[in-house]
Tab-separated table of C-alpha atoms and ligand atoms in Angstrom:
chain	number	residue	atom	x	y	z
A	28	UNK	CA	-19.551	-13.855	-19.055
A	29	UNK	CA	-15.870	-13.332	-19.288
A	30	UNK	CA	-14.331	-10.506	-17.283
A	31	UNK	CA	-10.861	-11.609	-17.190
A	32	UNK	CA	-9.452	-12.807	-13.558
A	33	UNK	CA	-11.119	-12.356	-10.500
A	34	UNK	CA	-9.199	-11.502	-6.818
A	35	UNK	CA	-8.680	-15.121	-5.779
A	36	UNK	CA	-11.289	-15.404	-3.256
A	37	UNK	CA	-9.931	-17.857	-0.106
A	38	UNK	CA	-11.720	-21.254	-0.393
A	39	UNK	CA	-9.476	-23.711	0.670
A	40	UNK	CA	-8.580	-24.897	4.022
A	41	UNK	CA	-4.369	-24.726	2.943
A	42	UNK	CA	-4.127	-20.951	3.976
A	43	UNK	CA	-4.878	-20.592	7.206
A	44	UNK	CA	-5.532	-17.497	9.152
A	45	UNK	CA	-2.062	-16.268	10.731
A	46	UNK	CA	-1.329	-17.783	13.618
A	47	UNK	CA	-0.906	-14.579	15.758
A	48	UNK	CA	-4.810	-13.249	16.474
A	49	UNK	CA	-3.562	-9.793	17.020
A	50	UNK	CA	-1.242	-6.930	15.632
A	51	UNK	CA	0.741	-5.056	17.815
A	52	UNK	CA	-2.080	-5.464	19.991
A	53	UNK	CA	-4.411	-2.809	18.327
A	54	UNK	CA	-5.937	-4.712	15.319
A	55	UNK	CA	-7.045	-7.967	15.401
A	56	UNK	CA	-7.290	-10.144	12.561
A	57	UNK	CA	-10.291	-12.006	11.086
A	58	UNK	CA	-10.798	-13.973	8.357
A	59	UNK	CA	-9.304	-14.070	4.800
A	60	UNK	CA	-10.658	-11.890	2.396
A	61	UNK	CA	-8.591	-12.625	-0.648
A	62	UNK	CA	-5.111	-13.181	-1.468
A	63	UNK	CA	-2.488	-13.446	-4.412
A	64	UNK	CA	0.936	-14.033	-4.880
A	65	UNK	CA	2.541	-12.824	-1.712
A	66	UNK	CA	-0.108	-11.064	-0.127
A	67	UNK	CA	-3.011	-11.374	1.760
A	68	UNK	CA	-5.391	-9.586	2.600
A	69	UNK	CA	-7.308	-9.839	6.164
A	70	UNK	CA	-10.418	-8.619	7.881
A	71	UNK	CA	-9.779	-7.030	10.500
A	72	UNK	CA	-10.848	-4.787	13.866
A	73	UNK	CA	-9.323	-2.111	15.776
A	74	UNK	CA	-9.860	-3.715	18.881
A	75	UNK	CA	-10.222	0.026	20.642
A	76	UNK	CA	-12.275	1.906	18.038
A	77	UNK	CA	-14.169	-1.726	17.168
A	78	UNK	CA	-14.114	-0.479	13.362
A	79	UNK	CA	-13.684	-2.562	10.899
A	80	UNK	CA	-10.098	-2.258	8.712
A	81	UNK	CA	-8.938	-4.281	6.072
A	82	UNK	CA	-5.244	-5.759	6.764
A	83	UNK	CA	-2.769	-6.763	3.317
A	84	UNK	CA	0.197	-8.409	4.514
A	85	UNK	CA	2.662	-8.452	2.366
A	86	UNK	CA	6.208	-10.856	2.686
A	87	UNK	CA	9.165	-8.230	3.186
A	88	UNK	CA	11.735	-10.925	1.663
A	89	UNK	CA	9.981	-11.108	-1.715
A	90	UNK	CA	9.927	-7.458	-2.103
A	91	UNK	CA	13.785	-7.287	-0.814
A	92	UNK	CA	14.777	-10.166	-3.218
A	93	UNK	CA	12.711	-8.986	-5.992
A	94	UNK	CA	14.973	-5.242	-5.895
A	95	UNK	CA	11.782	-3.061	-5.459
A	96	UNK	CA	12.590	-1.761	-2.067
A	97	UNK	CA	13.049	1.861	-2.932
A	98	UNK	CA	9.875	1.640	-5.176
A	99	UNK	CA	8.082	0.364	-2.151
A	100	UNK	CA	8.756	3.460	-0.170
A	101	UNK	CA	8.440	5.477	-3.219
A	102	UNK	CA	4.784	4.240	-3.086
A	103	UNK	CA	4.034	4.201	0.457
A	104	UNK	CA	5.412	7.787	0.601
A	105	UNK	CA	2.414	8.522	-2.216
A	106	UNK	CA	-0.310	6.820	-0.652
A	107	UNK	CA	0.255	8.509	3.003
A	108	UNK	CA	-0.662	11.921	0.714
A	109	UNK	CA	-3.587	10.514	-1.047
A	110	UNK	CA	-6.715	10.970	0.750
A	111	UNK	CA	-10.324	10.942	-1.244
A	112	UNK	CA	-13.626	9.872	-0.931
A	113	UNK	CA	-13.100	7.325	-3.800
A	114	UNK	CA	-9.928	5.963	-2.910
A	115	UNK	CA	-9.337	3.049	-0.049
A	116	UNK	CA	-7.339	4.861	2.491
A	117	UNK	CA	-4.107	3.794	3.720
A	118	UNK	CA	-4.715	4.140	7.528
A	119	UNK	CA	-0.940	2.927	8.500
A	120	UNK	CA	1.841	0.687	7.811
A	121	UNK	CA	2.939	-1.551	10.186
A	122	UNK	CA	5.782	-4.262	10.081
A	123	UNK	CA	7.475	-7.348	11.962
A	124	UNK	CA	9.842	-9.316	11.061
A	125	UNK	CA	8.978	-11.440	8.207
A	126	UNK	CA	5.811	-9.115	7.302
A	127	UNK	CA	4.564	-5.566	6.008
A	128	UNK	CA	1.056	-5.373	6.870
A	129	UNK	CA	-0.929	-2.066	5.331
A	130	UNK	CA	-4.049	-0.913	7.672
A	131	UNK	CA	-6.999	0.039	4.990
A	132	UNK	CA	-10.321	1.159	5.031
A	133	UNK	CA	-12.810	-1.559	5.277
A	134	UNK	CA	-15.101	-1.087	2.066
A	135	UNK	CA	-18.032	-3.304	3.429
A	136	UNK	CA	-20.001	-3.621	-0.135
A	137	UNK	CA	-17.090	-5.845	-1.367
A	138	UNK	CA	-16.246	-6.249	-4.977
A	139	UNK	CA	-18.174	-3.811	-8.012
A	140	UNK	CA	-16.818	-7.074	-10.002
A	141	UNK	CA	-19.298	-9.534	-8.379
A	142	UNK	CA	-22.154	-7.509	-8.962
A	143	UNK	CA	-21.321	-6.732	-12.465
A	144	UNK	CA	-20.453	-10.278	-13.009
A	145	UNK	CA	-24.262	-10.634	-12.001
A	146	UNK	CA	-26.035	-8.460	-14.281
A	147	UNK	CA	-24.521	-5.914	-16.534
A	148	UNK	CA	-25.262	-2.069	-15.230
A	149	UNK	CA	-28.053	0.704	-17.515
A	150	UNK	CA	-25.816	3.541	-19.012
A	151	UNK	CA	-26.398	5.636	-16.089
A	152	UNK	CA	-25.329	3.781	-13.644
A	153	UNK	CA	-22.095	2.458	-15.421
A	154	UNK	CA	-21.921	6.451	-15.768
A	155	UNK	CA	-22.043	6.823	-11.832
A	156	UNK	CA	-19.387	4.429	-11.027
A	157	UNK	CA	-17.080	6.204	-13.651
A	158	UNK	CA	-17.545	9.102	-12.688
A	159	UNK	CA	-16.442	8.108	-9.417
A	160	UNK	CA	-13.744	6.032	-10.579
A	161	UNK	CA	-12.032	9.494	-12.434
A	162	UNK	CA	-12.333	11.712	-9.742
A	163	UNK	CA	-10.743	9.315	-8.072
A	164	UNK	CA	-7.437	8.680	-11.119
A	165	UNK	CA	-7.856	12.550	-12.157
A	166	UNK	CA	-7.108	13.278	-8.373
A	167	UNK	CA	-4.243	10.962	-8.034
A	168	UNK	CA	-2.642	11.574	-11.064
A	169	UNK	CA	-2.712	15.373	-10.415
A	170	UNK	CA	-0.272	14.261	-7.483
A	171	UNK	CA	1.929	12.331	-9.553
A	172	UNK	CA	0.178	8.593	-8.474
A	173	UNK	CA	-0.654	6.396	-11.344
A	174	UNK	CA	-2.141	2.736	-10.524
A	175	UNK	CA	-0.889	1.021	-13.515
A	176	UNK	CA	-3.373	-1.967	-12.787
A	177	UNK	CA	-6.538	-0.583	-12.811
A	178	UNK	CA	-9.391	-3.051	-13.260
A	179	UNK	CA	-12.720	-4.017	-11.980
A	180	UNK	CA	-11.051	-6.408	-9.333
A	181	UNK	CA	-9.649	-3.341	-7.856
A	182	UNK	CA	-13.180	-1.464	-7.384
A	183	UNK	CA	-14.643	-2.038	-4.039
A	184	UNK	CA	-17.842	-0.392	-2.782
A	185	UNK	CA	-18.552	0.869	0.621
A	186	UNK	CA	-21.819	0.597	2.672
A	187	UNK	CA	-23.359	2.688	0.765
A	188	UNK	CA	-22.325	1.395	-2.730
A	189	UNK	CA	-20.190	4.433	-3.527
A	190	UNK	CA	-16.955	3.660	-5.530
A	191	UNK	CA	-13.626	2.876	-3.764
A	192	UNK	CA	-10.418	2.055	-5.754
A	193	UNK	CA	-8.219	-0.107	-4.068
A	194	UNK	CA	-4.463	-0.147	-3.932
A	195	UNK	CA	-4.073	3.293	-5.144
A	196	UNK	CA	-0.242	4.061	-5.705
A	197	UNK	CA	0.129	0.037	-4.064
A	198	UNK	CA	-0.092	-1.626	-7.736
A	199	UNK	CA	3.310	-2.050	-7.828
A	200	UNK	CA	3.983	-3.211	-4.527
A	201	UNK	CA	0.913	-5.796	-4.125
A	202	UNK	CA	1.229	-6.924	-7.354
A	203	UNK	CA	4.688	-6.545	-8.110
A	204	UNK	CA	5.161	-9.964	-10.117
A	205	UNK	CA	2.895	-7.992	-12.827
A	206	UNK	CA	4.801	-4.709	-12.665
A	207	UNK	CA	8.012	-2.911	-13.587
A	208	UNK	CA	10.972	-5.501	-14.489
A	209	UNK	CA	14.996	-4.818	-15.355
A	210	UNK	CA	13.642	-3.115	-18.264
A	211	UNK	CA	11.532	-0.953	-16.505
A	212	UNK	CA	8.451	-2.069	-18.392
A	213	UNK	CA	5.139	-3.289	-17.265
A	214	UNK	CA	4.510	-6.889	-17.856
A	215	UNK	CA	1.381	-7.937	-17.318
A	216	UNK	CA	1.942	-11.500	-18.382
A	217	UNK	CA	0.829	-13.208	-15.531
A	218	UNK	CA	-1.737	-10.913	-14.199
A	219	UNK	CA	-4.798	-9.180	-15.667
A	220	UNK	CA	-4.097	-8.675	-19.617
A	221	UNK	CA	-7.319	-7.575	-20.702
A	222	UNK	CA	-6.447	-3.858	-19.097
A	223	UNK	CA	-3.607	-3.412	-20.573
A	224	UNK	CA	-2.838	0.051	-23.046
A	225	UNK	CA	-1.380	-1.457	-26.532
A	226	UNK	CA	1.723	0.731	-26.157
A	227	UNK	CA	2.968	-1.440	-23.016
A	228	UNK	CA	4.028	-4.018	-25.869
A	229	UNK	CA	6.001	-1.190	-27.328
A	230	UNK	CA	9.737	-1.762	-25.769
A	231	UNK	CA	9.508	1.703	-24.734
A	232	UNK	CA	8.432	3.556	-21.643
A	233	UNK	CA	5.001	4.714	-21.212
A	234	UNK	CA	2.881	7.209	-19.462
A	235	UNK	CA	1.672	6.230	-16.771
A	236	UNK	CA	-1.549	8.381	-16.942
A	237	UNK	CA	-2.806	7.697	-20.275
A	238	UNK	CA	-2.410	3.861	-19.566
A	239	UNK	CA	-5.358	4.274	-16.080
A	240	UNK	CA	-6.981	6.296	-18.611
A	241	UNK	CA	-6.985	2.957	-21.093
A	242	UNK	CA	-7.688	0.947	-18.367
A	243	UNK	CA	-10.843	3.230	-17.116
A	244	UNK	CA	-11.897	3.001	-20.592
A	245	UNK	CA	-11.762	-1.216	-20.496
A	246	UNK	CA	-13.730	-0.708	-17.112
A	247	UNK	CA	-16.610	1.389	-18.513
A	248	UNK	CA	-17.150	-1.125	-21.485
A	249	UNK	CA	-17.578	-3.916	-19.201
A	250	UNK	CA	-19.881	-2.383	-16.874
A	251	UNK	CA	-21.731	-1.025	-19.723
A	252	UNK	CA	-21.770	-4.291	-21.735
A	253	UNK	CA	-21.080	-6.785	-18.993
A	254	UNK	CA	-17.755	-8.239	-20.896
A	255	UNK	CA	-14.356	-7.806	-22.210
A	256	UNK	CA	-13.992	-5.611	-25.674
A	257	UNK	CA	-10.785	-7.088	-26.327
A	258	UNK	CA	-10.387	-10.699	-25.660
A	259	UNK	CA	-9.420	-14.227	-26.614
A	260	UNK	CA	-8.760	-17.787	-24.800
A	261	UNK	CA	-5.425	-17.597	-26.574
A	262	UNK	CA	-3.552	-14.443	-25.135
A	263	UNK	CA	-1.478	-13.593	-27.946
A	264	UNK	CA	-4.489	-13.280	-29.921
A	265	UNK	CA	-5.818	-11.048	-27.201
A	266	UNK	CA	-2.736	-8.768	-27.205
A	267	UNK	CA	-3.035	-8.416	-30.827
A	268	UNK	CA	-6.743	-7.392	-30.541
A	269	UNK	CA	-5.903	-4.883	-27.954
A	270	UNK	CA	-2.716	-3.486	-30.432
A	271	UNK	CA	-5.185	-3.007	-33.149
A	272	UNK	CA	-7.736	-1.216	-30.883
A	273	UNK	CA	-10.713	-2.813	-32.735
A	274	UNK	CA	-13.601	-3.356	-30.466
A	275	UNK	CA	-17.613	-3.881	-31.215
A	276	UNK	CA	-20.331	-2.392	-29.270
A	277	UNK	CA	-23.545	-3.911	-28.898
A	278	UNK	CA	-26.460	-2.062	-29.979
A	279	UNK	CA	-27.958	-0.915	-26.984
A	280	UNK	CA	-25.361	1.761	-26.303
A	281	UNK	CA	-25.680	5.490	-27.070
A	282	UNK	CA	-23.926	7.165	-29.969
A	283	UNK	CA	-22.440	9.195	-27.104
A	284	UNK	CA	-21.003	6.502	-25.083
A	285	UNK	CA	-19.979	4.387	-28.379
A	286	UNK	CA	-17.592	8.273	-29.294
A	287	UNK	CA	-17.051	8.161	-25.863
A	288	UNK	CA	-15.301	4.473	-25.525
A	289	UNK	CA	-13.781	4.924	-28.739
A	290	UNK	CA	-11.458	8.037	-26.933
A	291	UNK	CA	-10.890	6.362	-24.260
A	292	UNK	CA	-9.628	3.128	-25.689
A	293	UNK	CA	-7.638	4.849	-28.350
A	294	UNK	CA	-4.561	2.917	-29.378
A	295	UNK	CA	-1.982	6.067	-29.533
A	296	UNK	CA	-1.685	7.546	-26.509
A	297	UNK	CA	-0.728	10.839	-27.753
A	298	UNK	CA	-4.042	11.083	-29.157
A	299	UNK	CA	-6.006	9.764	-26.421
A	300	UNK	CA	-8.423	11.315	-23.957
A	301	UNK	CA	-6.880	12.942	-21.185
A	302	UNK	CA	-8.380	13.608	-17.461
A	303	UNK	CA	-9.490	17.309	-18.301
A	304	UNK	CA	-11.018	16.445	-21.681
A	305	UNK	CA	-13.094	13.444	-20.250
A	306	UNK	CA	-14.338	15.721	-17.969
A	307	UNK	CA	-15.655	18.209	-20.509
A	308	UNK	CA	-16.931	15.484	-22.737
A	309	UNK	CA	-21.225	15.231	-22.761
A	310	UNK	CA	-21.437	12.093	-22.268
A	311	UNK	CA	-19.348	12.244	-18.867
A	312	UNK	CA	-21.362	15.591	-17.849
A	313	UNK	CA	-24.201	14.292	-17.203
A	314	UNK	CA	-25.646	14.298	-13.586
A	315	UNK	CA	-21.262	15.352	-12.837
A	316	UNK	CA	-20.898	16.994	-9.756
A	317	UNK	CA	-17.868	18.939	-10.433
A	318	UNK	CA	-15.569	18.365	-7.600
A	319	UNK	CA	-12.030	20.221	-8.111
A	320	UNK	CA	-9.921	17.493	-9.280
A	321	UNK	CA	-7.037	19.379	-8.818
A	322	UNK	CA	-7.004	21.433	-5.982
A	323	UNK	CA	-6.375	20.007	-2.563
A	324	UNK	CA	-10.375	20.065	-1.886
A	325	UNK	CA	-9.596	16.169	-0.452
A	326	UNK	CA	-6.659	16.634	1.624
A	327	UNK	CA	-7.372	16.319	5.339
A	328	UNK	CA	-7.154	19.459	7.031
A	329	UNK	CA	-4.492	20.078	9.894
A	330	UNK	CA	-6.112	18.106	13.048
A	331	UNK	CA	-7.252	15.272	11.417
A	332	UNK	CA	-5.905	11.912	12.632
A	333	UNK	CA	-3.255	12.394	9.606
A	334	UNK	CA	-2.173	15.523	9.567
A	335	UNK	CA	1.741	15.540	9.906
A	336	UNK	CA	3.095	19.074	10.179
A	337	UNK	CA	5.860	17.385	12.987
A	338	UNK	CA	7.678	14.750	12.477
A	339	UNK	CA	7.849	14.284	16.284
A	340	UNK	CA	4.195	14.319	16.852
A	341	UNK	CA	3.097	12.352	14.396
A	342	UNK	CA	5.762	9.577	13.811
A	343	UNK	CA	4.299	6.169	13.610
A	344	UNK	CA	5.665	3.345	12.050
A	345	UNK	CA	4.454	4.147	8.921
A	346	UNK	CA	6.865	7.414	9.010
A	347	UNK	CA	9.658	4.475	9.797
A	348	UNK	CA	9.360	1.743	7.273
A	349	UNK	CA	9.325	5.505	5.053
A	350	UNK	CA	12.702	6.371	6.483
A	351	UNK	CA	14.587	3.940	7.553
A	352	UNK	CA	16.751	1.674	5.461
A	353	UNK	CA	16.730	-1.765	4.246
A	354	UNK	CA	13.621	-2.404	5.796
A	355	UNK	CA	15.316	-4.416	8.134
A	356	UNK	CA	12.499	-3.013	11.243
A	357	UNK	CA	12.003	-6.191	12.905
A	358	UNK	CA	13.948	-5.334	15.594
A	359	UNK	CA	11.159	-2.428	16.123
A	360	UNK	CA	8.010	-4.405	16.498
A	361	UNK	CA	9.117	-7.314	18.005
A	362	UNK	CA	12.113	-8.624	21.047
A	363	UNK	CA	13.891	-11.551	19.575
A	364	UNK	CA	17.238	-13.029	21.232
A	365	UNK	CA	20.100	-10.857	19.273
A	366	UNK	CA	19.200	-7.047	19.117
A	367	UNK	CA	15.977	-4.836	19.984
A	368	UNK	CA	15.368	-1.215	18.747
A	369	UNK	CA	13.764	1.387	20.540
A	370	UNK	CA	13.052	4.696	18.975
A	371	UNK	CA	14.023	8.295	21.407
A	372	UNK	CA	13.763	11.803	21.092
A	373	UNK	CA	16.484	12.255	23.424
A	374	UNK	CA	19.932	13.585	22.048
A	375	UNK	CA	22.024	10.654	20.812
A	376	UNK	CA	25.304	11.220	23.891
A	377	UNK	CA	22.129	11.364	26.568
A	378	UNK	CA	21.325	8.167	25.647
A	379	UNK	CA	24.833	7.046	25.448
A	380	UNK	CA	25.358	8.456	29.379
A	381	UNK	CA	22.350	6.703	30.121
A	382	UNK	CA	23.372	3.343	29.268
A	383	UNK	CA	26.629	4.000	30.854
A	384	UNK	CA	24.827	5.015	33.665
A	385	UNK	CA	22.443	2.231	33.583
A	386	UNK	CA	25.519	-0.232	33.302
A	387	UNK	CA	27.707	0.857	35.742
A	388	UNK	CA	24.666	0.900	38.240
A	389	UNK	CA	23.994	-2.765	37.126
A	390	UNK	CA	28.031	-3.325	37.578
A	391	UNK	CA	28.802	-4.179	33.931
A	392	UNK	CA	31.867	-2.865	32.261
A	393	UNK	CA	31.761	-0.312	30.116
A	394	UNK	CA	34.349	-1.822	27.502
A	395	UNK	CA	34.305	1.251	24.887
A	396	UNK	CA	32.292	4.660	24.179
A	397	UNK	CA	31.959	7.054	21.315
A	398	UNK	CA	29.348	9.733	20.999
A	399	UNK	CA	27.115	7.298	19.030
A	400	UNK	CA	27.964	4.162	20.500
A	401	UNK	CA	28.386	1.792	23.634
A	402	UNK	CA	29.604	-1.446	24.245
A	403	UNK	CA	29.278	-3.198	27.510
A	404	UNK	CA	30.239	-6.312	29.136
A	405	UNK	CA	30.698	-8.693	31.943
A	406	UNK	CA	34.016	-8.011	32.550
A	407	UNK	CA	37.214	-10.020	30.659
A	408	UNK	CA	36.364	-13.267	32.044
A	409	UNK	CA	32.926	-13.495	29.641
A	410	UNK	CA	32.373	-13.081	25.931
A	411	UNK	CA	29.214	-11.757	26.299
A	412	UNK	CA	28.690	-8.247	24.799
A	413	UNK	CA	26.049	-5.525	24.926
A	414	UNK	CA	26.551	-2.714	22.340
A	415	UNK	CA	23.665	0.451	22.040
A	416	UNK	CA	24.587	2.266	18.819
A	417	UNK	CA	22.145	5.300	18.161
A	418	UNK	CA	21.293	6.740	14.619
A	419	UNK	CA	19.532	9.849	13.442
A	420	UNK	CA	15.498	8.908	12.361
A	421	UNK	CA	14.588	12.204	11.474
A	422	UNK	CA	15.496	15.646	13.157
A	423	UNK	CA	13.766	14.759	16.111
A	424	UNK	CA	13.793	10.787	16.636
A	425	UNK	CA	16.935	8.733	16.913
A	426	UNK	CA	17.073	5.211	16.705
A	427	UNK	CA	19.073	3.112	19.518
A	428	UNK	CA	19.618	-0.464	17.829
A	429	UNK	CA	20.614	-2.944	20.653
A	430	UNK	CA	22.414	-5.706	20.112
A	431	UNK	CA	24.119	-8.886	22.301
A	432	UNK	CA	26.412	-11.610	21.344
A	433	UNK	CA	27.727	-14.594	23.369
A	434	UNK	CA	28.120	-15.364	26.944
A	435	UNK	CA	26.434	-18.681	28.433
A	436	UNK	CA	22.671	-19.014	29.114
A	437	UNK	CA	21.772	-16.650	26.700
A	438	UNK	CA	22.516	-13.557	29.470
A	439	UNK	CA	21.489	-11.264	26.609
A	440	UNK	CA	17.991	-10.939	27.350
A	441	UNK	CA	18.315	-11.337	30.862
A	442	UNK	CA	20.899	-8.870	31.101
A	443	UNK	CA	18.801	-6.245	29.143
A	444	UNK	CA	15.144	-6.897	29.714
A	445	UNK	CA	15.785	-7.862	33.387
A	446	UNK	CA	18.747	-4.910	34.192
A	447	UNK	CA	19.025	-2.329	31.573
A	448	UNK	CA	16.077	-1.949	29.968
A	449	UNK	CA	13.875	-0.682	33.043
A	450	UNK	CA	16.550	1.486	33.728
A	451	UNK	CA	16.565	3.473	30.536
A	452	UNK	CA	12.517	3.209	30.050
A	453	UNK	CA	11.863	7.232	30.092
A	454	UNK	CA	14.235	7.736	27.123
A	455	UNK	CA	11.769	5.057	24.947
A	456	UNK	CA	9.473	7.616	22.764
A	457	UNK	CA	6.304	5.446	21.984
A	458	UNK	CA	5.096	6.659	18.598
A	459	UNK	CA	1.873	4.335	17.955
A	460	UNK	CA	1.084	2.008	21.539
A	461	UNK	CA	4.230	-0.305	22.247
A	462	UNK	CA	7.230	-0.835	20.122
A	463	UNK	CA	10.340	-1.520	22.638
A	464	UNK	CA	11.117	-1.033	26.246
A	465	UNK	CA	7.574	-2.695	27.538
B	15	ADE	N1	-10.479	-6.810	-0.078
B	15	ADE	C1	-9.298	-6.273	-0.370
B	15	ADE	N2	-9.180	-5.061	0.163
B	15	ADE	C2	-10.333	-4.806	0.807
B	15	ADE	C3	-10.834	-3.688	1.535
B	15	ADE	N3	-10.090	-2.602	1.705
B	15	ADE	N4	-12.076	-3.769	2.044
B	15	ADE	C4	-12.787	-4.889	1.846
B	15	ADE	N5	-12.393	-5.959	1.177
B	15	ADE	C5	-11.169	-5.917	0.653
């Protein structure tokens, strides 16, 4: 049976597990659970919990070079709201220099696509899993979060075989070759093209709800039928099957479901099924638990290990790689020869007198001041250079970037790990276990 393409499962010995057994020191990483163009995806364990996570790490320079760094944070911004029993969560972002790596649930039933693949599911089961799978798109959508690459490959199950969309509001960032070019359409050319609504041919925009909704459709034929209704060796063929919407069913599905598919994987989109009206329709109803779609009946309740009513409290470096710029963080979660950040919630002059402080105690020269900035040195007979210069975060966190340039034996990290840097270790605000000042 043909279901399209399947997550590329590791099984070669070229991609090796990263090098570095740990992250930050709190997860550490197992063995590779899939991967695709420039991500991977990792078990992994928190090693003080001892629960399982699943880690994606995704290359920073392809999303810089590839222009989607505002639509990254767009979607990371998203999926810090989203929070349902359906949906993988997004436990935290976390970043070094090369890397962004997302912390996700650990769905321990693996792929709904292998067991389909196996044996295609009764009516009421496939009815189960979709029901699932829109409470899980009705919810999201009602926050503004489309997927825009919903397909079986992207359904996990958890131990107990309930649904769990994957990637939620991360489509575009873990599968960005796929996604939104300079013309702001989806192109799917290279990914998954079986899912795909007919009016993403259209140059026009689309909406980014009714194409899930033609995607949800695709998934409940296949696990109803155990294949593809639109699809062809040849893809243009394919893409003209899916423009004229014309699709057989075999025989042993209902009248109900056959009315049913036929809304859902309607070729105009002004036409076809929306959230509320699949949820009304018979064939959906039955056994439906009504769960409000569309109040905030999911949203974790303040308390819970997300709740962020403070920006102070809660910052971790998810919050940061959401607010700062350029994504240029390596600086916070790691201590390479040039420049180290460490994050404060003391006032930006404090920290200025404190490194003055800290230098003058140390018997540097302080070569030049301004409320936001210091720049130290050894005195006129060196070229070596220390500057602090401290930014705004958020109301309550500034930034100090640090940064040293020439002098002989590299006295930069000498001079500020060895001197300064224990000197000025209360003003370091740790928001999530070590990120500067150790
Ligand atoms: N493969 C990709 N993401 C996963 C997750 N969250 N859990 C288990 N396996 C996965």
């Amino acid at each position: 049976m043909t279901l399209g393409l399947a997550l590329q499962e590791y099984s070669g010995d070229d991609l090796q597990p990263p090098a570095e057994k740990t992250l930050l020191g709190k997860y550490e990483l197992g063995k590779l659970l899939g991967y695709g163009a420039f991500a991977k995806v990792y078990h992994g364990r928190d090693i003080e919990s001892k629960q399982s996570v699943a880690i994606k790490a995704i290359n920073k320079q392809k999303i810089i070079t590839g222009g989607l760094v505002a639509h990254v944070k767009r979607e990371i911004a998203a999926m810090r709201r989203l929070r349902h029993p359906n949906i993988v969560r997004l436990h935290e972002v976390l970043a070094n220099q090369k890397k962004i790596y997302f912390v996700l649930e650990f769905a321990e039933g693996g792929e709904l696509f292998s067991k389909v693949a196996k044996c295609r599911f009764s009516e009421d089961l496939s009815r189960r899993y979709f029901q699932q799978l829109i409470s899980a798109v009705g919810y999201c959508h009602s926050r503004g979060v489309y997927h825009r690459d919903l397909k079986l490959e992207n359904l996990l199950l958890d131990e107990k075989w309930n649904l769990k969309v994957n990637d939620f509001g991360l489509s575009a960032v873990t599968n960005y070759q796929n996604q939104i070019q300079s013309d702001g359409l989806l192109h799917t050319m290279c990914g998954t093209p079986a899912y795909v609504a007919p009016e993403i041919f259209a140059k026009k925009g689309y909406d980014g709800a009714k194409v899930d909704i033609w995607s949800c459709g695709i998934i409940l034929y296949v696990l109803s039928t155990g294949y593809l209704p639109f699809n062809d060796p040849n893809l243009m063929v394919m893409y003209r099957k899916i423009y004229k919407g014309e699709f057989r069913v075999p025989k042993w599905i209902s009248r109900d479901l056959k009315r049913f598919l036929s809304r859902l994987l309607d070729t105009n989109p002004e036409t076809r099924i929306t959230i509320k009206e699949i949820i009304n329709d018979p064939w959906f109803r039955v056994g439906y638990k009504d769960a409000n779609l569309f109040s905030d009946h999911f949203e974790m309740k303040c308390g819970d290990d997300g709740c962020r009513n403070s920006s102070l409290k809660s910052l971790n470096a998810f919050d940061i790689i959401s607010f700062s710029s350029g994504y240029n963080l390596s600086a916070l979660f790691s201590d390479e020869d040039g420049g180290e950040m460490f994050l404060s919630t003391v006032a930006a002059e404090e920290i200025i007198e404190m490194v003055v402080h800290a230098a003058e105690e140390e018997r540097l020269t302080v070569a030049a001041r301004k409320k936001w900035w210091v720049k130290v040195d050894e005195g006129h007979s060196c070229n070596f250079t220390l500057t602090v210069e401290v930014k705004r975060l958020t109301v309550d966190i500034m930034v100090a970037e640090v940064r040293w340039r020439g002098g002989e034996a590299e006295p930069g990290p000498e001079i500020w790990e060895g001197r300064l840097r224990p000197r000025l270790s209360g003003l370091v605000y740790r928001p999530d276990g070590p990120v500067a000042g150790k």
